Amino acid sequence: VEMRVAVVGAGVSGLTATKCCLEEGLEPTCFEQSRDIGGLWRYTEHIEAGRPSLYPSVISNTSKEMSAFSDFPYPEDFPVFLPHAQLLDYLQRYAKRFGLREHIKFGTTVVSIQKRPDFATTGQWDVVTEADGKQMSHVFDAVMVCSGNFSEPSLPLHCFPGIERFQGQYFHSRQYKHPDVFQGKRVLVVGMGNSGVDIAVEASRVAAKVTICTGRGSWVLSRVFDHGYPWDMVFNTRLMSLIRNSLPGPLSWGLINYRVNQWFNHENYGLQPEKRYFLPVLNDDLPSYILTGRITIKPGVKEFKDSSVVFHNCPEEEPIDIVVFCTGYNVSFPFLEEAVIKVENKHASLYKYVFPTHLQRPTLAILGLIKPLGAIMPVTEMQARWVTRVFQGRRANVSSPVYQSTVQTGYILFGLSFDEVLKTDCLVYMDKLASFIGAKPSVLGLLCRDPRLALTIFFGPCTPYQYRLGGPGCWEGARQAILTQWDRTLKPTRTRVPASSSS
């Protein structure tokens, strides 16, 4: 009998989870509460409860070659960084290509997931879903939670003294859609993640004044990196990863520090981060907007007054009309009982960021919680490839003794807060999971057989296709995809070739 797997959500992680189930001969049923696939990337003008919400100008932070699923490159004419509509188009092509839609139940909310009484022997789950007001109960052999973590906004108002007397308007970045609300206003953006900086830049085109306040500072990278190449194709290579991970900490940190300050000196712009962690913000405009006075950077908020704000270490008040809290999201799994996954102080104990460590049987996996420095798609796909093989009981590496001993000898406490941002280098993590399933590329092995490919893999960007060269689920197009990755990157930009160049 085929193993029945429940997949929660039909966004990026849910789609690839469904596909991996099919590849491994499992029987997936994907529950999606909205009416279509895409999750975060399906833009809607109105904000739906329990669903992520985008603003229309969102563009992916990672380039298309680095963000592709490993056996499905983006069309070559798609731009290098993708507006949400084209990213959604890609996901729809993916679903069509691998026949995923017939396994998705739309308009269906997962209400609860609980262990069955005989869980210790069967590892099965009772799943209750609701559609059109009617509840249904199902039994599944395994569960993949792919519901993401961008639907419950974190708005810690108690951290902002005086906010209750502030007369102006304030809202969480999740409510933001269009910059016209800022027309002629004095705007304060609290927080310096990607959406905070995006919103500040958009606001500054119509607002009277824009201020970003940040307690911690942040590195800012441009999508356009050395010689105009996409940042992640330059940054995430096996060579760079080897250098970063084999140097002593302070040296490696010094190198990154030097690297990110080449575009502009962060200290001069009031942005130098205080702590030694590296989760940069991607924005091409911020430094020039600071230079032209459109945006001012301030330290954290000390308190709010009726129509102004006071910052730490700044004596004078700053008059403001509107505040956008870009304070991130809480991770929550309303359908899971406490006993399955405890999120305490924003921590959950998950083996390799995927399996709750205290379950007797590894039949529940949480995908896509990781915040890599790089694209999330290949990472969740690799998680799904590993998880479906664990479910199958093949070379799982969670086969009870190994898994249990890892758990006892110091499992990974996964910080879900941005404060303890994931220390894992995305490439090291991907290699680890790939080695569990036998799909990690061997550069040395290839050096004799296929030197050109080996060198491209080592010195070039670490594109996801590398994980389809061998092992289970290998794809015969992988080698070709790797050797043509720069062609697909340059095609949408080299649209005018000067007459003088013969190429």
Coordinates of C-alpha atoms in Angstrom, one line a residue:
V1 CA 0.0 0.0 0.0
E2 CA 1.3 3.5 -0.9
M3 CA 2.1 5.7 2.1
R4 CA -0.4 8.5 2.3
V5 CA 1.2 11.9 3.0
A6 CA -0.6 15.1 4.0
V7 CA 1.1 18.3 2.6
V8 CA 0.0 21.6 4.3
G9 CA 0.1 24.5 1.9
A10 CA 0.7 24.8 -1.9
G11 CA 3.3 27.5 -1.9
V12 CA 6.9 27.0 -3.0
S13 CA 7.6 24.3 -0.3
G14 CA 4.2 22.6 -0.7
L15 CA 4.6 22.2 -4.5
T16 CA 8.1 20.7 -4.3
A17 CA 7.0 18.5 -1.4
T18 CA 4.1 17.1 -3.5
K19 CA 6.4 16.5 -6.4
C20 CA 9.0 14.7 -4.2
C21 CA 6.3 12.5 -2.8
L22 CA 5.2 11.5 -6.3
E23 CA 8.9 10.8 -7.2
E24 CA 9.3 8.5 -4.2
G25 CA 6.1 6.6 -4.9
L26 CA 4.2 8.1 -2.0
E27 CA 0.6 9.3 -2.3
P28 CA 0.4 13.1 -1.5
T29 CA -2.7 15.1 -0.7
C30 CA -1.9 18.8 -0.5
F31 CA -4.3 21.1 1.4
E32 CA -4.4 24.7 0.3
Q33 CA -6.7 27.1 2.1
S34 CA -6.8 29.7 -0.7
R35 CA -8.1 29.1 -4.3
D36 CA -4.8 28.8 -6.1
I37 CA -1.2 27.8 -5.7
G38 CA 1.7 30.1 -5.1
G39 CA 1.5 31.0 -1.4
L40 CA 3.6 34.1 -0.7
W41 CA 4.0 34.7 -4.4
R42 CA 0.3 34.9 -5.3
Y43 CA -0.4 38.6 -5.1
T44 CA -3.9 39.7 -4.0
E45 CA -5.0 43.3 -3.7
H46 CA -6.9 42.5 -0.5
I47 CA -5.3 41.0 2.6
E48 CA -6.6 37.5 3.4
A49 CA -6.5 36.3 7.0
G50 CA -3.9 33.6 7.6
R51 CA -2.3 34.1 4.2
P52 CA 1.0 36.0 3.4
S53 CA 0.5 39.4 1.8
L54 CA 2.8 41.0 -0.7
Y55 CA 3.1 44.6 -2.0
P56 CA 2.9 44.8 -5.8
S57 CA 6.4 46.1 -6.3
V58 CA 8.1 43.0 -4.8
I59 CA 11.0 41.5 -6.7
S60 CA 12.9 38.3 -5.8
N61 CA 16.1 38.8 -3.9
T62 CA 17.8 35.9 -5.5
S63 CA 18.6 35.4 -9.2
K64 CA 16.6 33.0 -11.3
E65 CA 19.5 30.5 -11.8
M66 CA 20.0 30.2 -8.0
S67 CA 16.3 30.1 -7.3
A68 CA 15.3 27.4 -9.7
F69 CA 14.1 24.0 -8.7
S70 CA 16.9 21.6 -9.5
D71 CA 15.3 19.9 -12.5
F72 CA 13.3 22.8 -13.9
P73 CA 15.3 25.8 -15.0
Y74 CA 13.5 29.1 -15.5
P75 CA 12.7 30.1 -19.1
E76 CA 15.7 31.9 -20.6
D77 CA 13.8 35.1 -21.4
F78 CA 12.6 35.6 -17.8
P79 CA 14.5 38.5 -16.1
V80 CA 17.3 37.7 -13.8
F81 CA 15.5 38.9 -10.7
L82 CA 11.8 38.2 -10.8
P83 CA 8.7 40.3 -10.2
H84 CA 6.1 38.3 -8.2
A85 CA 3.9 37.7 -11.3
Q86 CA 6.7 35.9 -13.2
L87 CA 7.7 33.9 -10.1
L88 CA 4.1 32.8 -9.8
D89 CA 4.1 32.0 -13.6
Y90 CA 7.2 29.7 -13.0
L91 CA 5.4 27.9 -10.1
Q92 CA 2.4 27.4 -12.3
R93 CA 4.6 25.9 -15.1
Y94 CA 6.2 23.7 -12.5
A95 CA 2.9 22.4 -11.2
K96 CA 1.7 21.7 -14.8
R97 CA 5.0 20.0 -15.9
F98 CA 4.9 17.6 -13.0
G99 CA 1.1 17.1 -12.8
L100 CA 0.8 18.5 -9.2
R101 CA -2.6 20.2 -9.4
E102 CA -4.6 17.0 -9.3
H103 CA -3.1 16.3 -5.9
I104 CA -4.1 19.6 -4.4
K105 CA -7.4 20.3 -2.6
F106 CA -8.1 24.0 -2.8
G107 CA -10.2 26.0 -0.4
T108 CA -9.4 23.6 2.3
T109 CA -8.0 24.6 5.7
V110 CA -6.1 22.2 8.0
V111 CA -7.8 22.6 11.4
S112 CA -5.7 20.1 13.4
I113 CA -3.0 17.5 13.2
Q114 CA -2.8 15.0 16.1
K115 CA -1.0 11.8 16.7
R116 CA -3.2 8.7 16.5
P117 CA -3.5 6.6 19.7
D118 CA -1.2 3.9 18.2
F119 CA 1.4 6.5 17.0
A120 CA 4.3 4.8 18.7
T121 CA 3.9 1.8 16.4
T122 CA 2.3 3.2 13.2
G123 CA 3.6 6.8 13.2
Q124 CA 0.2 7.8 11.8
W125 CA -1.7 11.1 12.2
D126 CA -5.3 12.2 12.4
V127 CA -5.8 15.3 10.2
V128 CA -8.9 17.4 10.4
T129 CA -9.7 19.7 7.5
E130 CA -12.4 22.2 6.8
A131 CA -13.9 23.1 3.4
D132 CA -17.1 25.1 2.7
G133 CA -17.9 25.0 6.4
K134 CA -17.7 21.2 6.6
Q135 CA -15.1 19.4 8.6
M136 CA -13.6 16.1 7.5
S137 CA -11.3 13.7 9.3
H138 CA -8.5 11.8 7.5
V139 CA -5.7 9.4 8.5
F140 CA -2.3 9.9 7.1
D141 CA 1.0 8.0 7.4
A142 CA 3.1 11.1 7.4
V143 CA 2.8 14.9 7.3
M144 CA 4.8 17.7 5.6
V145 CA 4.1 21.1 7.0
C146 CA 4.7 23.7 4.3
S147 CA 2.7 26.6 5.6
G148 CA 5.5 29.1 5.7
N149 CA 6.1 31.8 8.3
F150 CA 4.8 35.0 6.8
S151 CA 1.2 35.1 7.8
E152 CA 1.2 36.0 11.5
P153 CA 2.7 39.5 11.9
S154 CA 4.8 40.2 14.9
L155 CA 3.8 43.7 16.3
P156 CA 5.4 44.0 19.8
L157 CA 3.7 47.3 20.7
H158 CA 4.8 46.9 24.3
C159 CA 8.3 47.5 23.2
F160 CA 7.4 51.0 22.0
P161 CA 6.6 53.2 25.0
G162 CA 4.0 55.9 24.4
I163 CA 2.5 54.3 21.2
E164 CA -1.0 54.5 22.8
R165 CA -0.9 58.3 22.8
F166 CA 0.5 58.6 19.3
Q167 CA -2.2 60.5 17.3
G168 CA -0.9 59.5 13.8
Q169 CA -1.5 56.3 11.9
Y170 CA 0.5 53.1 12.3
F171 CA 0.4 49.6 10.8
H172 CA 2.4 46.5 10.2
S173 CA 4.3 46.1 6.9
R174 CA 1.9 43.2 6.1
Q175 CA -0.9 45.8 5.5
Y176 CA 1.2 47.8 3.0
K177 CA 0.2 47.7 -0.7
H178 CA 0.8 51.1 -2.3
P179 CA 2.9 54.2 -1.5
D180 CA 0.0 56.7 -2.0
V181 CA -0.8 56.5 1.7
F182 CA 2.5 58.3 2.3
Q183 CA 1.7 61.3 0.0
G184 CA 3.2 64.4 1.6
K185 CA 3.5 62.7 5.0
R186 CA 6.4 62.4 7.4
V187 CA 7.0 58.7 7.6
L188 CA 8.8 56.5 10.1
V189 CA 9.8 53.0 9.2
V190 CA 10.6 50.8 12.2
G191 CA 13.0 47.9 11.4
M192 CA 15.4 47.3 8.6
G193 CA 14.6 44.0 7.0
N194 CA 14.0 43.7 3.2
S195 CA 10.5 44.9 3.3
G196 CA 11.3 47.8 5.6
V197 CA 13.9 49.2 3.2
D198 CA 11.7 48.5 0.2
I199 CA 8.8 50.4 1.8
A200 CA 11.1 53.3 2.8
V201 CA 12.5 53.6 -0.7
E202 CA 9.0 53.6 -2.2
A203 CA 7.6 56.0 0.4
S204 CA 10.4 58.5 -0.2
R205 CA 9.3 59.1 -3.8
V206 CA 6.0 60.7 -2.5
A207 CA 6.5 61.5 1.2
A208 CA 7.6 64.7 2.7
K209 CA 10.3 62.9 4.7
V210 CA 11.3 59.3 5.4
T211 CA 13.2 58.0 8.4
I212 CA 14.3 54.4 9.1
C213 CA 15.1 53.5 12.6
T214 CA 17.1 50.5 13.4
G215 CA 18.6 49.3 16.7
R216 CA 20.9 46.8 15.1
G217 CA 21.9 48.3 11.7
S218 CA 22.3 46.0 8.8
W219 CA 24.5 45.1 5.8
V220 CA 23.0 46.3 2.6
L221 CA 23.9 44.5 -0.7
S222 CA 22.9 45.4 -4.2
R223 CA 21.4 42.8 -6.5
V224 CA 23.9 44.1 -9.0
F225 CA 27.3 42.9 -7.8
D226 CA 30.8 42.9 -9.2
H227 CA 30.9 43.7 -13.0
G228 CA 27.1 43.8 -12.9
Y229 CA 26.7 40.1 -12.2
P230 CA 23.9 39.0 -9.8
W231 CA 25.0 39.1 -6.2
D232 CA 24.3 35.5 -5.3
M233 CA 26.0 34.1 -8.4
V234 CA 29.2 35.8 -7.3
F235 CA 28.8 35.2 -3.5
N236 CA 27.5 31.6 -3.4
T237 CA 30.2 29.6 -5.0
R238 CA 31.9 26.5 -3.6
L239 CA 35.2 28.3 -3.7
M240 CA 33.8 31.2 -1.7
S241 CA 32.0 28.9 0.8
L242 CA 35.3 26.9 1.3
I243 CA 37.2 30.1 2.1
R244 CA 34.4 31.4 4.4
N245 CA 34.2 28.2 6.3
S246 CA 37.8 27.2 6.6
L247 CA 39.2 30.5 7.8
P248 CA 39.2 31.3 11.6
G249 CA 36.0 33.1 12.6
P250 CA 37.4 36.6 13.0
L251 CA 39.3 36.4 9.7
S252 CA 36.2 35.1 7.8
W253 CA 34.2 37.9 9.4
G254 CA 36.9 40.5 8.4
L255 CA 36.7 39.2 4.8
I256 CA 32.9 39.6 4.7
N257 CA 33.1 43.0 6.3
Y258 CA 35.7 44.1 3.8
R259 CA 33.5 42.7 0.9
V260 CA 30.2 44.3 1.9
N261 CA 31.9 47.7 2.6
Q262 CA 33.3 47.9 -0.9
W263 CA 30.1 49.3 -2.4
F264 CA 29.8 51.9 0.3
N265 CA 31.2 52.3 3.8
H266 CA 28.3 51.3 6.1
E267 CA 29.7 53.2 9.1
N268 CA 29.5 56.5 7.1
Y269 CA 25.8 55.8 6.4
G270 CA 24.9 54.9 10.0
L271 CA 24.2 51.3 9.0
Q272 CA 27.2 49.3 10.4
P273 CA 25.6 46.3 12.3
E274 CA 26.4 45.8 15.9
K275 CA 26.5 42.0 16.0
R276 CA 28.6 39.6 14.0
Y277 CA 25.8 38.0 12.1
F278 CA 25.3 38.2 8.4
L279 CA 21.8 38.4 7.0
P280 CA 22.0 41.3 4.6
V281 CA 19.3 43.4 3.2
L282 CA 19.0 43.5 -0.6
N283 CA 18.3 46.9 -2.0
D284 CA 19.8 48.8 -5.0
D285 CA 18.6 52.3 -4.0
L286 CA 19.1 52.8 -0.3
P287 CA 22.7 54.3 -0.3
S288 CA 21.9 56.8 -3.0
Y289 CA 18.6 57.7 -1.3
I290 CA 20.6 58.4 1.9
L291 CA 23.1 60.5 -0.1
T292 CA 20.3 62.5 -1.6
G293 CA 18.6 63.1 1.7
R294 CA 15.4 61.2 0.8
I295 CA 16.0 58.8 3.7
T296 CA 17.5 59.4 7.1
I297 CA 18.8 56.5 9.3
K298 CA 18.2 56.8 13.1
P299 CA 18.8 54.5 16.1
G300 CA 16.0 52.6 17.8
V301 CA 12.8 54.2 19.2
K302 CA 13.0 55.4 22.8
E303 CA 9.4 56.6 23.0
F304 CA 6.4 58.0 21.0
K305 CA 4.8 61.4 21.7
D306 CA 1.4 62.7 20.4
S307 CA 2.8 63.6 17.0
S308 CA 6.5 62.8 17.2
V309 CA 9.1 60.2 18.2
V310 CA 12.2 60.3 20.4
F311 CA 15.2 58.0 19.4
H312 CA 17.8 56.6 21.7
N313 CA 20.8 58.9 22.2
C314 CA 19.1 61.7 20.2
P315 CA 17.9 64.7 22.3
E316 CA 15.5 66.2 19.8
E317 CA 12.0 64.9 18.8
E318 CA 11.2 64.0 15.2
P319 CA 7.8 65.0 14.1
I320 CA 6.0 62.1 12.2
D321 CA 2.5 61.4 10.8
I322 CA 2.6 57.7 10.0
V323 CA 4.6 54.7 11.3
V324 CA 5.2 51.4 9.5
F325 CA 6.3 48.6 11.8
C326 CA 8.5 46.2 9.7
T327 CA 9.0 44.0 12.7
G328 CA 8.7 40.6 11.0
Y329 CA 6.5 37.6 11.7
N330 CA 5.9 35.1 14.4
V331 CA 6.3 31.4 13.6
S332 CA 3.1 29.6 14.5
F333 CA 1.5 26.3 13.7
P334 CA -2.1 26.8 15.0
F335 CA -3.1 23.3 13.7
L336 CA -0.3 21.4 15.6
E337 CA -0.7 20.5 19.3
E338 CA 1.9 21.8 21.7
A339 CA 3.3 18.3 22.2
V340 CA 4.3 18.0 18.6
I341 CA 6.3 21.2 18.3
K342 CA 6.9 23.7 21.0
V343 CA 7.8 27.2 19.9
E344 CA 9.2 28.8 23.1
N345 CA 10.9 32.2 23.0
K346 CA 10.8 31.7 19.3
H347 CA 12.7 28.5 19.5
A348 CA 11.8 25.1 18.3
S349 CA 14.0 22.0 18.5
L350 CA 14.2 20.6 15.0
Y351 CA 16.7 18.0 13.8
K352 CA 18.4 19.6 10.8
Y353 CA 15.7 22.3 11.0
V354 CA 13.1 19.8 9.8
F355 CA 12.1 17.0 12.2
P356 CA 10.8 17.7 15.7
T357 CA 13.3 15.9 17.9
H358 CA 11.1 14.3 20.5
L359 CA 8.7 12.3 18.3
Q360 CA 9.0 8.5 18.5
R361 CA 8.7 8.2 14.8
P362 CA 10.0 10.7 12.2
T363 CA 6.7 11.0 10.3
L364 CA 6.2 14.7 10.6
A365 CA 8.5 17.3 8.9
I366 CA 8.5 21.0 8.8
L367 CA 9.8 22.5 5.6
G368 CA 11.0 26.0 4.6
L369 CA 11.5 27.5 8.0
I370 CA 15.2 28.1 7.4
K371 CA 16.3 31.6 6.4
P372 CA 19.3 31.0 4.2
L373 CA 21.6 33.6 2.7
G374 CA 20.4 32.7 -0.7
A375 CA 17.3 31.3 -2.4
I376 CA 14.8 29.3 -0.4
M377 CA 13.5 27.2 -3.3
P378 CA 16.4 24.8 -3.8
V379 CA 16.7 24.5 0.0
T380 CA 13.1 23.4 0.6
E381 CA 13.3 21.1 -2.4
M382 CA 16.4 19.4 -0.9
Q383 CA 14.6 19.1 2.4
A384 CA 11.6 17.5 0.6
R385 CA 13.8 15.1 -1.3
W386 CA 15.4 14.0 2.0
V387 CA 12.2 13.9 4.0
T388 CA 10.3 11.7 1.5
R389 CA 13.2 9.2 1.6
V390 CA 13.0 9.2 5.4
F391 CA 9.3 8.5 5.1
Q392 CA 10.1 5.7 2.8
G393 CA 12.6 4.3 5.3
R394 CA 15.4 4.4 2.8
R395 CA 18.9 5.3 3.9
A396 CA 17.0 7.8 5.9
N397 CA 19.7 9.0 8.3
V398 CA 16.9 9.4 10.8
S399 CA 16.7 5.6 11.1
S400 CA 15.9 5.5 14.7
P401 CA 19.3 4.8 16.3
V402 CA 21.2 7.4 14.3
Y403 CA 18.5 9.9 14.7
Q404 CA 18.0 9.2 18.4
S405 CA 21.7 9.4 19.2
T406 CA 22.0 12.7 17.3
V407 CA 19.1 13.9 19.3
Q408 CA 20.6 12.9 22.6
T409 CA 24.1 14.0 21.9
G410 CA 23.1 17.6 21.3
Y411 CA 20.4 18.2 18.8
I412 CA 20.2 21.5 17.0
L413 CA 18.2 24.1 18.8
F414 CA 16.9 26.0 16.0
G415 CA 16.5 29.7 16.7
L416 CA 13.5 31.0 14.9
S417 CA 14.2 34.5 15.7
F418 CA 16.2 36.9 13.6
D419 CA 18.5 37.4 16.6
E420 CA 20.0 34.0 16.3
V421 CA 19.9 34.1 12.6
L422 CA 20.7 30.8 11.1
K423 CA 24.4 30.2 11.4
T424 CA 24.3 27.6 8.7
D425 CA 25.9 28.4 5.4
C426 CA 23.2 27.5 2.9
L427 CA 25.6 25.6 0.8
V428 CA 27.0 23.5 3.7
Y429 CA 23.5 22.7 4.7
M430 CA 22.4 21.6 1.2
D431 CA 25.5 19.4 0.9
K432 CA 24.7 17.8 4.2
L433 CA 21.2 16.9 3.2
A434 CA 22.3 15.9 -0.3
S435 CA 24.9 13.5 1.2
F436 CA 22.1 11.9 3.3
I437 CA 20.4 10.9 0.1
G438 CA 23.5 10.3 -2.1
A439 CA 23.0 13.3 -4.3
K440 CA 26.0 15.4 -3.3
P441 CA 28.2 16.2 -6.3
S442 CA 31.8 15.1 -6.0
V443 CA 34.1 17.7 -7.5
L444 CA 37.2 15.5 -7.2
G445 CA 35.4 12.6 -8.8
L446 CA 34.3 14.7 -11.7
L447 CA 37.7 16.2 -12.2
C448 CA 39.0 13.1 -13.9
R449 CA 35.8 12.3 -15.8
D450 CA 34.5 15.7 -16.8
P451 CA 37.0 18.5 -15.9
R452 CA 35.0 21.3 -17.5
L453 CA 32.0 20.4 -15.4
A454 CA 34.0 20.0 -12.2
L455 CA 35.6 23.4 -12.6
T456 CA 32.3 25.1 -13.4
I457 CA 30.8 23.5 -10.3
F458 CA 33.7 24.6 -8.0
F459 CA 34.5 28.1 -9.3
G460 CA 31.0 29.0 -10.7
P461 CA 27.8 29.7 -8.9
C462 CA 26.4 26.8 -6.8
T463 CA 23.3 26.4 -8.9
P464 CA 20.7 23.8 -7.8
Y465 CA 21.2 21.6 -10.8
Q466 CA 24.4 20.3 -9.2
Y467 CA 22.2 18.2 -6.9
R468 CA 20.7 16.3 -9.9
L469 CA 23.9 15.0 -11.5
G470 CA 23.8 11.7 -9.7
G471 CA 22.1 9.7 -7.0
P472 CA 18.3 9.2 -6.6
G473 CA 16.2 11.5 -8.7
C474 CA 19.1 12.4 -11.0
W475 CA 18.1 14.3 -14.1
E476 CA 19.9 13.9 -17.5
G477 CA 19.5 17.6 -18.2
A478 CA 21.6 18.6 -15.2
R479 CA 25.0 18.8 -16.8
Q480 CA 23.7 20.9 -19.7
A481 CA 21.8 23.2 -17.3
I482 CA 25.0 23.9 -15.4
L483 CA 27.1 24.6 -18.5
T484 CA 24.5 27.0 -19.9
Q485 CA 23.6 28.8 -16.7
W486 CA 25.4 32.0 -17.7
D487 CA 23.7 32.0 -21.1
R488 CA 20.3 32.1 -19.4
T489 CA 21.5 34.8 -17.1
L490 CA 22.8 37.1 -19.8
K491 CA 20.0 36.5 -22.4
P492 CA 17.4 38.9 -20.9
T493 CA 20.0 41.7 -20.5
R494 CA 22.1 41.5 -23.7
T495 CA 19.2 42.7 -25.8
R496 CA 21.3 45.1 -27.8
V497 CA 24.7 43.9 -29.2
P498 CA 26.8 46.9 -30.4
A499 CA 27.6 46.7 -34.1
S500 CA 31.3 46.8 -33.4
S501 CA 31.4 43.6 -31.4
S502 CA 31.6 40.6 -33.6
S503 CA 30.1 38.2 -31.0

